[in-house]
Amino acid sequence: MSAALNMFGVHRVLAGDLHMEDVALSEIAGSFGTPTFVYSRAALTTAYQQLDNALKKTRNGKPHLICYAVKANSNLAVLSVFAKLGAGFDIVSGGELRRVLAAGGAPEKVVFSGLGKTRDEISFALLTGIKGFNVESESELRRISEIAVAINKIARISLRVNPDVDAKTHPYISTGLKNNKFGVAFDRAIGTYQLASSLPNIEIAGVDCHIGSQLSDASPLLEAMGRLVNLADKLESIGIPIQHICPGGGIGITYADEPNINIENYVAALEQALSSGGKTRDVELLLEPGRLLTGNAGVLLTKVEYVKPTDSKNFLVVDAAMNDLIRPSLYQAHHEIVMAAASKDAVSRIYDVVGPVCESADVLGRDRTLAAREGDLVAILSAGAYGFVMSSNYNTRPRAAEVMVDGANAQLVRARETIDELFRGEYLVNLC
Ligand code: LLP
């Protein structure tokens, strides 16, 4: 069994049938069809609690807040699991804020990230009473101040600074280097904070950064944290005290055999950075994890439509495709692929597992050894983060259903789209 399969100990194999918690994936396919994303409530909870407990232990009474990065998986059921556990949320749009509220999340625990916040989004967030904005430019700062004045609210802000640290991850998900669009350049941070302190209805709350995603080594994160702590010290020395420090998200998960960051050690090292130089810094520690909390809590369940041998390769054509899970096509990301139910008499072969979309990039996994026949069920693992949320309707394919398992229960948490829904809102032109 691969590491991803038994991660958190909630997936089991009984008589060759893969189970999520106590429910066989074959049962889920029977009830809800395929392709379907299946999430484990126990795995979501375990991932959250592991991080929260580590923080409680190392912070030793000092405050912390886990702001789950909603973009990783924004299904309302997933958000409500975290809301019930007391999580905060990191959002990047007004739409995500609406989701958090609909799922019962507390607005006062919401931080609003992202470099293109619109006027409507800013005023909605201010009216909702969020914890604060992670600001990415001077123009945004001025805009937030202007809107806060107009609606008579105080906006709490952090600057998302760009610490110019190489996260050493895939270039598409690396965000902390000088030459990318995110954050305020480190050497302009002090000046921008001074500007912030001169603007009306702005309260400076924290310093923030996010250097990239799927990091398997903590050192770049800790290097960034060190720079944030230095910045906070400098700000304090010029009369701008900071209430919270946030090194962002980015903690990687195991998709195959990557090393991963030890959570307890990481949190302890963050705490150490906060007391570096023998100083006690009385700040709240915020984190913005996405993938860590959801990635290994979900699988994409799909059915083999065709077994297609050719002279050069064997293809397993499944009913999920790049429109359902774009990570392999977009980032050459690896997801383990396993049989979800035992296939009697099937011979093991090496396959490229592909979807039906008309693109050569529509490959979910290359050179996978599987014993599969047409009609069999296959599970694509570690699909709980950046899976459904990045899916599209390319090729007029309805987006997949989403199901959450809780013990022996499997509940539909998003219905499969219908074809009618796909062209609702489109119109024929009145041409003669
Ligand atoms: N905070 C900010 C400001 C972010 O931009 C992100 C992710 C996170 C937190 C959460 O990062 P995480 O803990 O999940 O690494 N679609 C890509 C990942 C893009 C990440 C974008 N930002 C993927 O599938 O690998």
Tab-separated table of C-alpha atoms and ligand atoms in Angstrom:
chain	number	residue	atom	x	y	z
A	1	MET	CA	0.000	0.000	0.000
A	2	SER	CA	1.442	3.400	-0.913
A	3	ALA	CA	2.085	6.099	1.657
A	4	ALA	CA	-0.705	8.252	0.269
A	5	LEU	CA	-3.143	5.362	0.542
A	6	ASN	CA	-2.723	4.736	4.228
A	7	MET	CA	-1.984	8.333	5.192
A	8	PHE	CA	-3.957	9.155	8.370
A	9	GLY	CA	-5.020	5.475	8.527
A	10	VAL	CA	-8.499	6.093	7.217
A	11	HIS	CA	-8.306	4.205	3.953
A	12	ARG	CA	-8.498	0.437	4.151
A	13	VAL	CA	-8.530	-2.402	1.692
A	14	LEU	CA	-11.056	-5.143	2.450
A	15	ALA	CA	-11.159	-8.136	0.116
A	16	GLY	CA	-9.395	-6.046	-2.519
A	17	ASP	CA	-11.907	-3.205	-2.247
A	18	LEU	CA	-10.570	0.198	-1.306
A	19	HIS	CA	-12.526	1.831	1.496
A	20	MET	CA	-12.608	5.404	2.585
A	21	GLU	CA	-13.255	5.195	6.312
A	22	ASP	CA	-15.925	2.428	6.484
A	23	VAL	CA	-17.395	2.874	3.023
A	24	ALA	CA	-16.267	0.919	-0.042
A	25	LEU	CA	-15.497	3.181	-2.999
A	26	SER	CA	-17.413	0.716	-5.192
A	27	GLU	CA	-20.513	1.481	-3.119
A	28	ILE	CA	-19.986	5.204	-3.697
A	29	ALA	CA	-19.638	4.668	-7.436
A	30	GLY	CA	-22.854	2.620	-7.364
A	31	SER	CA	-24.790	5.324	-5.540
A	32	PHE	CA	-23.346	8.491	-7.062
A	33	GLY	CA	-21.722	7.439	-10.350
A	34	THR	CA	-18.290	8.437	-11.676
A	35	PRO	CA	-16.197	10.528	-11.887
A	36	THR	CA	-16.649	11.551	-8.248
A	37	PHE	CA	-14.394	13.258	-5.743
A	38	VAL	CA	-14.632	11.512	-2.370
A	39	TYR	CA	-13.457	13.197	0.830
A	40	SER	CA	-12.912	11.721	4.280
A	41	ARG	CA	-14.150	13.816	7.170
A	42	ALA	CA	-11.831	11.927	9.539
A	43	ALA	CA	-8.806	12.707	7.356
A	44	LEU	CA	-9.717	16.409	7.162
A	45	THR	CA	-10.132	16.484	10.926
A	46	THR	CA	-6.899	14.601	11.617
A	47	ALA	CA	-4.873	16.884	9.368
A	48	TYR	CA	-6.300	19.991	11.027
A	49	GLN	CA	-5.860	18.665	14.550
A	50	GLN	CA	-2.301	17.543	13.949
A	51	LEU	CA	-1.344	21.098	13.038
A	52	ASP	CA	-3.526	22.713	15.700
A	53	ASN	CA	-2.170	20.460	18.459
A	54	ALA	CA	1.408	21.149	17.410
A	55	LEU	CA	0.678	24.877	17.551
A	56	LYS	CA	-1.047	24.629	20.930
A	57	LYS	CA	1.910	22.732	22.322
A	58	THR	CA	4.658	25.035	21.057
A	59	ARG	CA	2.784	28.289	21.520
A	60	ASN	CA	2.135	27.361	25.124
A	61	GLY	CA	-0.746	29.754	25.734
A	62	LYS	CA	0.249	32.355	23.155
A	63	PRO	CA	-2.324	32.824	20.387
A	64	HIS	CA	-2.355	31.173	16.965
A	65	LEU	CA	-4.861	30.862	14.159
A	66	ILE	CA	-4.989	28.374	11.293
A	67	CYS	CA	-6.533	30.193	8.336
A	68	TYR	CA	-7.406	27.382	5.927
A	69	ALA	CA	-6.671	28.487	2.339
A	70	VAL	CA	-10.139	28.077	0.854
A	71	LYS	CA	-8.833	27.912	-2.706
A	72	ALA	CA	-7.478	24.386	-2.106
A	73	ASN	CA	-10.959	22.910	-1.717
A	74	SER	CA	-13.912	25.227	-1.264
A	75	ASN	CA	-16.756	22.732	-1.009
A	76	LEU	CA	-19.177	23.958	1.675
A	77	ALA	CA	-19.062	20.633	3.506
A	78	VAL	CA	-15.257	20.787	3.696
A	79	LEU	CA	-15.378	24.383	4.925
A	80	SER	CA	-17.995	23.498	7.526
A	81	VAL	CA	-15.813	20.682	8.903
A	82	PHE	CA	-13.019	23.220	9.448
A	83	ALA	CA	-15.388	25.907	10.753
A	84	LYS	CA	-16.659	23.460	13.403
A	85	LEU	CA	-13.061	22.773	14.421
A	86	GLY	CA	-12.580	26.508	15.017
A	87	ALA	CA	-10.530	27.290	11.919
A	88	GLY	CA	-10.071	30.682	10.379
A	89	PHE	CA	-9.995	31.062	6.607
A	90	ASP	CA	-7.702	32.609	4.005
A	91	ILE	CA	-9.785	33.812	1.061
A	92	VAL	CA	-8.882	35.348	-2.284
A	93	SER	CA	-12.253	36.535	-3.563
A	94	GLY	CA	-15.658	37.795	-2.512
A	95	GLY	CA	-17.012	34.461	-3.733
A	96	GLU	CA	-14.816	32.580	-1.274
A	97	LEU	CA	-16.015	34.884	1.513
A	98	ARG	CA	-19.612	34.051	0.613
A	99	ARG	CA	-18.738	30.359	0.816
A	100	VAL	CA	-17.105	30.736	4.224
A	101	LEU	CA	-20.163	32.532	5.572
A	102	ALA	CA	-22.519	29.962	4.020
A	103	ALA	CA	-20.515	27.186	5.685
A	104	GLY	CA	-20.777	28.819	9.126
A	105	GLY	CA	-17.230	30.247	9.238
A	106	ALA	CA	-16.538	33.155	11.592
A	107	PRO	CA	-15.884	36.394	9.633
A	108	GLU	CA	-13.612	37.699	12.374
A	109	LYS	CA	-11.241	34.810	11.604
A	110	VAL	CA	-11.020	35.543	7.863
A	111	VAL	CA	-7.968	37.033	6.156
A	112	PHE	CA	-8.349	38.297	2.599
A	113	SER	CA	-5.346	37.629	0.330
A	114	GLY	CA	-4.882	38.200	-3.395
A	115	LEU	CA	-3.471	40.950	-5.541
A	116	GLY	CA	-6.568	42.076	-7.445
A	117	LYS	CA	-9.262	42.803	-4.874
A	118	THR	CA	-12.094	44.786	-6.450
A	119	ARG	CA	-13.931	47.693	-4.780
A	120	ASP	CA	-17.021	45.524	-4.299
A	121	GLU	CA	-14.984	42.759	-2.701
A	122	ILE	CA	-13.264	45.178	-0.335
A	123	SER	CA	-16.476	46.821	0.833
A	124	PHE	CA	-18.223	43.447	1.229
A	125	ALA	CA	-15.316	42.214	3.362
A	126	LEU	CA	-15.320	45.389	5.467
A	127	LEU	CA	-19.065	45.173	6.038
A	128	THR	CA	-18.704	41.519	7.001
A	129	GLY	CA	-16.089	42.407	9.610
A	130	ILE	CA	-13.155	40.233	8.536
A	131	LYS	CA	-9.973	39.931	10.587
A	132	GLY	CA	-7.910	41.696	7.961
A	133	PHE	CA	-6.587	42.209	4.463
A	134	ASN	CA	-3.246	40.898	3.212
A	135	VAL	CA	-2.353	43.871	1.035
A	136	GLU	CA	-0.210	43.429	-2.065
A	137	SER	CA	0.374	46.980	-3.370
A	138	GLU	CA	0.294	50.688	-2.515
A	139	SER	CA	-2.673	51.204	-4.826
A	140	GLU	CA	-4.608	48.516	-3.005
A	141	LEU	CA	-3.760	50.134	0.317
A	142	ARG	CA	-5.078	53.503	-0.853
A	143	ARG	CA	-8.196	51.859	-2.263
A	144	ILE	CA	-8.939	50.020	0.999
A	145	SER	CA	-8.488	53.233	2.989
A	146	GLU	CA	-10.775	55.182	0.663
A	147	ILE	CA	-13.538	52.569	0.875
A	148	ALA	CA	-13.164	52.201	4.655
A	149	VAL	CA	-13.581	55.983	5.030
A	150	ALA	CA	-16.626	55.995	2.742
A	151	ILE	CA	-18.444	53.296	4.713
A	152	ASN	CA	-17.085	54.348	8.082
A	153	LYS	CA	-15.190	51.164	8.926
A	154	ILE	CA	-11.669	50.489	10.149
A	155	ALA	CA	-9.669	48.170	7.889
A	156	ARG	CA	-7.049	45.993	9.576
A	157	ILE	CA	-4.183	45.263	7.232
A	158	SER	CA	-1.003	43.234	6.871
A	159	LEU	CA	1.374	43.666	3.995
A	160	ARG	CA	2.068	40.546	2.029
A	161	VAL	CA	5.771	41.103	1.577
A	162	ASN	CA	7.858	39.343	-0.969
A	163	PRO	CA	10.857	38.034	0.971
A	164	ASP	CA	12.754	37.060	-2.206
A	165	VAL	CA	13.246	33.478	-1.059
A	166	ASP	CA	13.391	30.622	-3.542
A	167	ALA	CA	10.776	28.038	-2.517
A	168	LYS	CA	12.457	25.516	-4.885
A	169	THR	CA	9.128	24.155	-6.009
A	170	HIS	CA	7.416	24.044	-9.435
A	171	PRO	CA	7.800	27.504	-11.074
A	172	TYR	CA	4.017	27.829	-11.509
A	173	ILE	CA	3.478	27.529	-7.751
A	174	SER	CA	6.522	29.471	-6.586
A	175	THR	CA	5.512	32.940	-5.471
A	176	GLY	CA	8.194	34.402	-3.217
A	177	LEU	CA	10.786	35.520	-5.765
A	178	LYS	CA	11.390	39.148	-6.737
A	179	ASN	CA	10.269	38.736	-10.320
A	180	ASN	CA	6.758	37.512	-9.739
A	181	LYS	CA	3.522	39.421	-9.440
A	182	PHE	CA	2.856	38.744	-5.760
A	183	GLY	CA	3.448	40.882	-2.709
A	184	VAL	CA	5.283	44.106	-1.889
A	185	ALA	CA	9.057	44.035	-2.518
A	186	PHE	CA	10.903	43.486	0.746
A	187	ASP	CA	12.978	46.661	0.422
A	188	ARG	CA	9.816	48.740	-0.016
A	189	ALA	CA	7.976	47.190	2.921
A	190	ILE	CA	8.927	49.800	5.556
A	191	GLY	CA	7.967	52.688	3.269
A	192	THR	CA	4.647	51.030	2.469
A	193	TYR	CA	3.905	50.443	6.164
A	194	GLN	CA	4.691	54.138	6.789
A	195	LEU	CA	2.244	55.033	4.060
A	196	ALA	CA	-0.331	52.700	5.670
A	197	SER	CA	0.105	54.378	9.042
A	198	SER	CA	-0.598	57.764	7.453
A	199	LEU	CA	-3.822	56.682	5.734
A	200	PRO	CA	-7.219	57.181	7.375
A	201	ASN	CA	-9.243	54.217	8.686
A	202	ILE	CA	-6.312	51.809	8.358
A	203	GLU	CA	-5.086	49.826	11.346
A	204	ILE	CA	-1.808	47.958	10.893
A	205	ALA	CA	-2.243	44.414	12.189
A	206	GLY	CA	0.488	42.168	10.861
A	207	VAL	CA	3.150	41.037	8.437
A	208	ASP	CA	2.454	38.242	5.989
A	209	CYS	CA	4.057	36.319	3.152
A	210	HIS	CA	3.483	33.214	1.075
A	211	ILE	CA	6.446	31.939	-0.914
A	212	GLY	CA	5.024	28.966	-2.760
A	213	SER	CA	3.228	25.684	-2.544
A	214	GLN	CA	4.052	21.969	-2.163
A	215	LEU	CA	7.328	22.582	-0.330
A	216	SER	CA	8.948	19.400	0.887
A	217	ASP	CA	11.712	21.155	2.814
A	218	ALA	CA	10.983	23.748	5.498
A	219	SER	CA	14.173	25.784	5.143
A	220	PRO	CA	12.845	28.346	2.610
A	221	LEU	CA	9.743	28.824	4.807
A	222	LEU	CA	11.937	29.383	7.849
A	223	GLU	CA	14.201	31.751	5.954
A	224	ALA	CA	11.116	33.766	4.999
A	225	MET	CA	9.881	33.661	8.616
A	226	GLY	CA	13.236	35.045	9.785
A	227	ARG	CA	12.839	37.984	7.404
A	228	LEU	CA	9.289	38.631	8.613
A	229	VAL	CA	10.458	38.679	12.229
A	230	ASN	CA	13.254	41.149	11.345
A	231	LEU	CA	10.763	43.316	9.552
A	232	ALA	CA	8.394	43.249	12.541
A	233	ASP	CA	11.305	44.323	14.807
A	234	LYS	CA	12.189	47.219	12.500
A	235	LEU	CA	8.565	48.301	12.383
A	236	GLU	CA	8.306	48.231	16.137
A	237	SER	CA	11.433	50.371	16.416
A	238	ILE	CA	9.785	53.071	14.289
A	239	GLY	CA	6.582	52.986	16.304
A	240	ILE	CA	4.557	50.537	14.216
A	241	PRO	CA	3.881	47.535	16.469
A	242	ILE	CA	2.681	44.306	14.892
A	243	GLN	CA	-0.024	42.008	16.289
A	244	HIS	CA	0.458	38.977	14.092
A	245	ILE	CA	3.016	37.284	11.855
A	246	CYS	CA	2.067	34.860	9.083
A	247	PRO	CA	4.527	32.867	6.953
A	248	GLY	CA	1.639	31.728	4.712
A	249	GLY	CA	0.882	28.202	3.559
A	250	GLY	CA	2.957	25.986	1.335
A	251	ILE	CA	3.583	22.867	3.433
A	252	GLY	CA	3.742	19.983	0.971
A	253	ILE	CA	2.154	16.555	1.183
A	254	THR	CA	3.259	13.129	0.031
A	255	TYR	CA	1.925	12.319	-3.419
A	256	ALA	CA	4.332	9.443	-4.078
A	257	ASP	CA	7.533	9.227	-2.099
A	258	GLU	CA	8.503	12.875	-1.569
A	259	PRO	CA	9.958	13.690	1.800
A	260	ASN	CA	7.620	15.824	3.821
A	261	ILE	CA	7.939	18.576	6.356
A	262	ASN	CA	7.637	17.379	9.934
A	263	ILE	CA	4.821	19.498	11.324
A	264	GLU	CA	5.963	19.499	14.952
A	265	ASN	CA	9.515	20.510	13.971
A	266	TYR	CA	8.266	23.184	11.587
A	267	VAL	CA	5.995	24.754	14.177
A	268	ALA	CA	8.753	24.588	16.806
A	269	ALA	CA	11.169	26.316	14.396
A	270	LEU	CA	8.609	29.076	13.759
A	271	GLU	CA	8.316	29.570	17.496
A	272	GLN	CA	12.088	29.711	17.767
A	273	ALA	CA	12.190	32.420	15.101
A	274	LEU	CA	9.702	34.381	17.189
A	275	SER	CA	12.050	34.361	20.153
A	276	SER	CA	15.288	34.862	18.213
A	277	GLY	CA	17.882	37.221	19.667
A	278	GLY	CA	16.573	36.440	23.153
A	279	LYS	CA	13.518	38.628	22.552
A	280	THR	CA	9.942	37.796	23.506
A	281	ARG	CA	7.608	38.882	20.760
A	282	ASP	CA	4.051	39.053	21.877
A	283	VAL	CA	2.355	38.261	18.584
A	284	GLU	CA	-0.264	35.897	17.233
A	285	LEU	CA	1.078	33.264	14.829
A	286	LEU	CA	-1.068	32.772	11.736
A	287	LEU	CA	-0.708	30.024	9.130
A	288	GLU	CA	-2.498	29.690	5.780
A	289	PRO	CA	-2.320	25.992	4.883
A	290	GLY	CA	-4.431	24.632	2.047
A	291	ARG	CA	-3.053	21.432	0.572
A	292	LEU	CA	-1.815	20.096	3.918
A	293	LEU	CA	-5.360	19.996	5.291
A	294	THR	CA	-7.199	18.553	2.305
A	295	GLY	CA	-4.782	16.990	-0.191
A	296	ASN	CA	-4.599	13.500	1.233
A	297	ALA	CA	-8.192	13.541	2.435
A	298	GLY	CA	-9.651	13.052	-1.032
A	299	VAL	CA	-9.580	10.730	-4.032
A	300	LEU	CA	-10.993	11.014	-7.511
A	301	LEU	CA	-12.990	7.911	-8.298
A	302	THR	CA	-13.239	7.040	-11.968
A	303	LYS	CA	-14.318	4.135	-14.175
A	304	VAL	CA	-12.400	2.456	-16.976
A	305	GLU	CA	-14.268	3.055	-20.204
A	306	TYR	CA	-11.834	1.361	-22.578
A	307	VAL	CA	-8.674	-0.677	-22.473
A	308	LYS	CA	-6.811	0.442	-25.583
A	309	PRO	CA	-3.631	-1.427	-26.499
A	310	THR	CA	-1.574	0.090	-29.329
A	311	ASP	CA	1.731	-0.917	-30.908
A	312	SER	CA	3.688	1.452	-28.718
A	313	LYS	CA	1.622	1.822	-25.519
A	314	ASN	CA	-1.350	0.559	-23.595
A	315	PHE	CA	-3.921	3.168	-22.698
A	316	LEU	CA	-6.493	2.968	-19.976
A	317	VAL	CA	-9.221	5.380	-21.007
A	318	VAL	CA	-11.126	6.450	-17.890
A	319	ASP	CA	-14.164	8.678	-17.458
A	320	ALA	CA	-12.251	11.363	-15.523
A	321	ALA	CA	-10.057	13.755	-17.470
A	322	MET	CA	-7.853	16.828	-17.313
A	323	ASN	CA	-10.971	18.947	-16.908
A	324	ASP	CA	-11.624	17.130	-13.596
A	325	LEU	CA	-8.028	17.042	-12.333
A	326	ILE	CA	-5.709	19.381	-14.199
A	327	ARG	CA	-2.634	19.003	-11.964
A	328	PRO	CA	-0.906	16.255	-13.999
A	329	SER	CA	-1.365	18.206	-17.275
A	330	LEU	CA	-0.548	21.637	-15.856
A	331	TYR	CA	2.323	20.889	-13.481
A	332	GLN	CA	3.384	17.391	-14.555
A	333	ALA	CA	2.184	16.493	-11.065
A	334	HIS	CA	2.208	12.891	-9.936
A	335	HIS	CA	-0.869	11.288	-8.366
A	336	GLU	CA	-0.843	7.647	-7.364
A	337	ILE	CA	-3.433	5.601	-9.242
A	338	VAL	CA	-4.768	2.352	-7.798
A	339	MET	CA	-7.593	-0.078	-8.470
A	340	ALA	CA	-10.545	0.913	-6.282
A	341	ALA	CA	-12.064	-2.543	-6.440
A	342	ALA	CA	-10.467	-5.903	-7.100
A	343	SER	CA	-10.676	-6.939	-10.718
A	344	LYS	CA	-11.065	-10.661	-11.181
A	345	ASP	CA	-8.790	-12.309	-13.767
A	346	ALA	CA	-7.351	-8.997	-14.998
A	347	VAL	CA	-3.742	-9.140	-16.130
A	348	SER	CA	-1.291	-6.556	-14.846
A	349	ARG	CA	-0.034	-4.238	-17.599
A	350	ILE	CA	1.700	-0.904	-17.868
A	351	TYR	CA	-0.743	1.798	-18.891
A	352	ASP	CA	-0.932	5.482	-19.539
A	353	VAL	CA	-4.137	6.437	-17.735
A	354	VAL	CA	-5.863	8.997	-19.945
A	355	GLY	CA	-9.163	10.844	-20.124
A	356	PRO	CA	-11.479	11.381	-23.088
A	357	VAL	CA	-10.588	15.064	-23.628
A	358	CYS	CA	-9.251	15.965	-27.050
A	359	GLU	CA	-5.798	17.070	-25.946
A	360	SER	CA	-2.622	15.015	-25.871
A	361	ALA	CA	-1.963	16.577	-22.457
A	362	ASP	CA	-4.997	14.761	-21.069
A	363	VAL	CA	-2.916	12.184	-19.224
A	364	LEU	CA	-3.681	11.500	-15.552
A	365	GLY	CA	-0.738	9.178	-15.019
A	366	ARG	CA	2.002	7.687	-17.176
A	367	ASP	CA	3.407	4.155	-17.076
A	368	ARG	CA	1.239	2.836	-14.280
A	369	THR	CA	1.080	-0.867	-13.564
A	370	LEU	CA	-2.558	-1.819	-13.130
A	371	ALA	CA	-4.652	-4.950	-13.499
A	372	ALA	CA	-7.771	-3.460	-14.998
A	373	ARG	CA	-10.624	-4.370	-17.281
A	374	GLU	CA	-13.305	-2.210	-18.889
A	375	GLY	CA	-15.898	-1.192	-16.295
A	376	ASP	CA	-13.456	-1.413	-13.371
A	377	LEU	CA	-13.067	1.369	-10.836
A	378	VAL	CA	-9.827	3.264	-10.389
A	379	ALA	CA	-8.927	5.757	-7.646
A	380	ILE	CA	-6.643	8.716	-8.282
A	381	LEU	CA	-5.173	9.514	-4.882
A	382	SER	CA	-4.288	12.750	-3.098
A	383	ALA	CA	-6.942	14.612	-5.073
A	384	GLY	CA	-8.487	16.520	-2.170
A	385	ALA	CA	-6.596	19.761	-2.845
A	386	TYR	CA	-6.611	21.724	-6.108
A	387	GLY	CA	-8.787	19.009	-7.658
A	388	PHE	CA	-12.448	19.886	-8.045
A	389	VAL	CA	-11.760	23.603	-7.520
A	390	MET	CA	-9.605	23.735	-10.655
A	391	SER	CA	-11.990	21.665	-12.750
A	392	SER	CA	-13.676	23.049	-15.849
A	393	ASN	CA	-16.344	22.224	-18.380
A	394	TYR	CA	-13.905	21.826	-21.271
A	395	ASN	CA	-15.363	19.561	-23.955
A	396	THR	CA	-18.803	20.307	-22.407
A	397	ARG	CA	-18.126	17.841	-19.651
A	398	PRO	CA	-20.259	18.279	-16.529
A	399	ARG	CA	-18.140	18.741	-13.428
A	400	ALA	CA	-17.867	15.706	-11.162
A	401	ALA	CA	-19.953	14.984	-8.078
A	402	GLU	CA	-18.427	15.419	-4.620
A	403	VAL	CA	-19.149	13.054	-1.735
A	404	MET	CA	-18.067	13.183	1.894
A	405	VAL	CA	-17.592	10.060	3.940
A	406	ASP	CA	-18.062	10.171	7.695
A	407	GLY	CA	-17.616	6.766	9.316
A	408	ALA	CA	-20.111	4.428	7.639
A	409	ASN	CA	-22.012	7.248	5.909
A	410	ALA	CA	-21.399	8.691	2.467
A	411	GLN	CA	-23.188	11.923	1.703
A	412	LEU	CA	-23.446	13.820	-1.562
A	413	VAL	CA	-21.957	17.274	-0.936
A	414	ARG	CA	-22.143	18.524	-4.515
A	415	ALA	CA	-24.386	17.102	-7.184
A	416	ARG	CA	-22.897	16.193	-10.530
A	417	GLU	CA	-23.637	18.947	-13.044
A	418	THR	CA	-26.217	18.257	-15.718
A	419	ILE	CA	-25.706	19.105	-19.382
A	420	ASP	CA	-28.640	21.562	-19.191
A	421	GLU	CA	-26.812	23.471	-16.467
A	422	LEU	CA	-23.832	23.812	-18.763
A	423	PHE	CA	-25.611	25.959	-21.321
A	424	ARG	CA	-28.013	27.737	-19.008
A	425	GLY	CA	-27.475	31.448	-19.648
A	426	GLU	CA	-26.397	30.969	-23.265
A	427	TYR	CA	-28.553	32.345	-26.073
A	428	LEU	CA	-29.054	31.675	-29.754
A	429	VAL	CA	-28.546	34.776	-31.896
A	430	ASN	CA	-31.516	36.010	-33.863
A	431	LEU	CA	-29.965	35.679	-37.282
A	432	CYS	CA	-32.227	35.368	-40.291
B	1	LLP	N1	-1.809	31.550	1.018
B	1	LLP	C1	-1.729	32.127	-0.198
B	1	LLP	C2	-1.646	33.596	-0.278
B	1	LLP	C3	-1.727	31.339	-1.355
B	1	LLP	O1	-1.624	31.914	-2.542
B	1	LLP	C4	-1.816	29.929	-1.235
B	1	LLP	C5	-1.804	29.059	-2.428
B	1	LLP	C6	-1.927	29.374	0.043
B	1	LLP	C7	-1.907	30.211	1.158
B	1	LLP	C8	-2.064	27.902	0.275
B	1	LLP	O2	-0.955	27.208	-0.165
B	1	LLP	P1	-0.805	25.636	0.170
B	1	LLP	O3	-0.721	25.515	1.678
B	1	LLP	O4	-2.014	24.941	-0.359
B	1	LLP	O5	0.431	25.256	-0.514
B	1	LLP	N2	-2.853	24.860	-7.920
B	1	LLP	C9	-1.547	24.543	-7.391
B	1	LLP	C10	-1.297	25.227	-6.073
B	1	LLP	C11	-1.463	26.728	-6.138
B	1	LLP	C12	-1.299	27.391	-4.799
B	1	LLP	C13	-1.747	28.805	-4.859
B	1	LLP	N3	-1.650	29.505	-3.617
B	1	LLP	C14	-1.399	23.031	-7.291
B	1	LLP	O6	-2.318	22.315	-7.662
B	1	LLP	O7	-0.341	22.530	-6.911
